CSV table of C-alpha atoms in Angstrom, one decimal:
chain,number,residue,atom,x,y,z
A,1,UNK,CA,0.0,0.0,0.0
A,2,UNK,CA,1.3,3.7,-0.9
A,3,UNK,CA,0.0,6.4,0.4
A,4,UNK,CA,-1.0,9.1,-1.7
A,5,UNK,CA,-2.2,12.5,-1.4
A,6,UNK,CA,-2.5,15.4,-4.3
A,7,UNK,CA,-1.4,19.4,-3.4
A,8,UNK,CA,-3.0,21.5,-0.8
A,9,UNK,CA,-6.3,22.9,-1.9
A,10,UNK,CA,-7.0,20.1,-4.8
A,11,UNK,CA,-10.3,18.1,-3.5
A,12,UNK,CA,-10.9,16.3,-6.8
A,13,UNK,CA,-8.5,13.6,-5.6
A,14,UNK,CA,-9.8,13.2,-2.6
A,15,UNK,CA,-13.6,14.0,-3.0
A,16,UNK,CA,-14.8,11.2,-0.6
A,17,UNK,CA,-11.7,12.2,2.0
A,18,UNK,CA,-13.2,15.6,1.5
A,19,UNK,CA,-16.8,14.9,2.1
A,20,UNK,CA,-16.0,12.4,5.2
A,21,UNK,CA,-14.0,15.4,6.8
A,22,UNK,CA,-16.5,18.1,5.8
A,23,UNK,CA,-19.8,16.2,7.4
A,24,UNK,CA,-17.1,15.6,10.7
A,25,UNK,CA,-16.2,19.2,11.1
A,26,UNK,CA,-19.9,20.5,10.3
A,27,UNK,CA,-21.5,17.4,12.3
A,28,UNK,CA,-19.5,17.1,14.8
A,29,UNK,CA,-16.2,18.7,15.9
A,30,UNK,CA,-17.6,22.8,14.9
A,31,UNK,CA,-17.3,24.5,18.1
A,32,UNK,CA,-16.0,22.2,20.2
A,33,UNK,CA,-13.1,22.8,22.2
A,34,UNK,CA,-10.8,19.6,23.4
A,35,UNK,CA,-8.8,19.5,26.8
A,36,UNK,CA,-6.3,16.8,25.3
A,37,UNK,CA,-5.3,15.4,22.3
A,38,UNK,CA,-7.3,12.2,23.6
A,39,UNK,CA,-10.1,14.0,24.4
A,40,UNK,CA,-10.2,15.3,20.6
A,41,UNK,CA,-8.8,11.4,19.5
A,42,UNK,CA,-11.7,9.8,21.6
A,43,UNK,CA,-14.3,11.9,20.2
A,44,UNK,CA,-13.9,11.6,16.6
A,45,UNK,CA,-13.7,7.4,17.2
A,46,UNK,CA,-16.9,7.6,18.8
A,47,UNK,CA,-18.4,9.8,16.0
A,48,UNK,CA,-17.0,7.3,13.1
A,49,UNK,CA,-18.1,4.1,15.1
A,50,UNK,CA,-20.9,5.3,17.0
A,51,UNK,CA,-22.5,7.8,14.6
A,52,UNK,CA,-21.2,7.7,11.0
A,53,UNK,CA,-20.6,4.1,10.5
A,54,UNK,CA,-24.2,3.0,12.1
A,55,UNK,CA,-27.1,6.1,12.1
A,56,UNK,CA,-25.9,8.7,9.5
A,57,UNK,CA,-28.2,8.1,6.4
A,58,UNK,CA,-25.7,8.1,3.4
A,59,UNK,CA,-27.0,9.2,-0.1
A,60,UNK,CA,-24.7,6.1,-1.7
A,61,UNK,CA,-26.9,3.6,0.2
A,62,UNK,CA,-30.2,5.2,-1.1
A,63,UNK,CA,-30.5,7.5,2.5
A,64,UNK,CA,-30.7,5.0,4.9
A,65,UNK,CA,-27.5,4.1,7.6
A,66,UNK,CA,-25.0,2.0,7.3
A,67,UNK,CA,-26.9,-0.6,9.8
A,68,UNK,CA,-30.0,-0.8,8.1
A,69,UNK,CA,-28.5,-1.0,4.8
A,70,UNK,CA,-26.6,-4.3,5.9
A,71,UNK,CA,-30.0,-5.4,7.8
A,72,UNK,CA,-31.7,-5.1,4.4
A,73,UNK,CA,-28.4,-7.1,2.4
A,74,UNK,CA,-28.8,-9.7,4.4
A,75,UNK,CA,-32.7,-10.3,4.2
A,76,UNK,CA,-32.1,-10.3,1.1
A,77,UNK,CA,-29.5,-13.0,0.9
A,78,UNK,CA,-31.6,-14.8,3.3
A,79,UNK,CA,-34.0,-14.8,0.4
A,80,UNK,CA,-32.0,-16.0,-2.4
A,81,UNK,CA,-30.7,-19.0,-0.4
């Protein structure tokens, strides 16, 4: 694996890097004001595990979460089995 990463200010390489950090800044971390670095570390691990990864509705999965999208999946592999 290499990382990769294009010049500051170019998005178009990065549009879902972009659009993960704009929803965490405007969602989550806007205004908020961390006594540690762990404080900040802890919080945005809950907000990907907790939050983003199971209740925020994504427009890829047709606006439903995460969670419901893979309880939906597997009802329907259920089905075709």
């Amino acid at each position: 694996v290499v990382c990769s990463m294009s010049r500051k200010g170019n998005c178009w390489d990065n549009a879902c890097v972009e659009s993960f950090f704009g929803s965490l800044k405007n969602e989550w971390t806007k205004g908020r004001i961390y006594e540690s670095y762990e404080d900040g570390k802890n919080d945005v691990f809950n907000y990907i595990e907790m939050f983003y990864n199971r209740k925020r509705r994504h427009a890829s999965l047709g606006y439903v979460s995460p969670a419901v999208y893979e309880e939906m999946h597997e009802m329907k592999q259920g089905r075709a089995a």
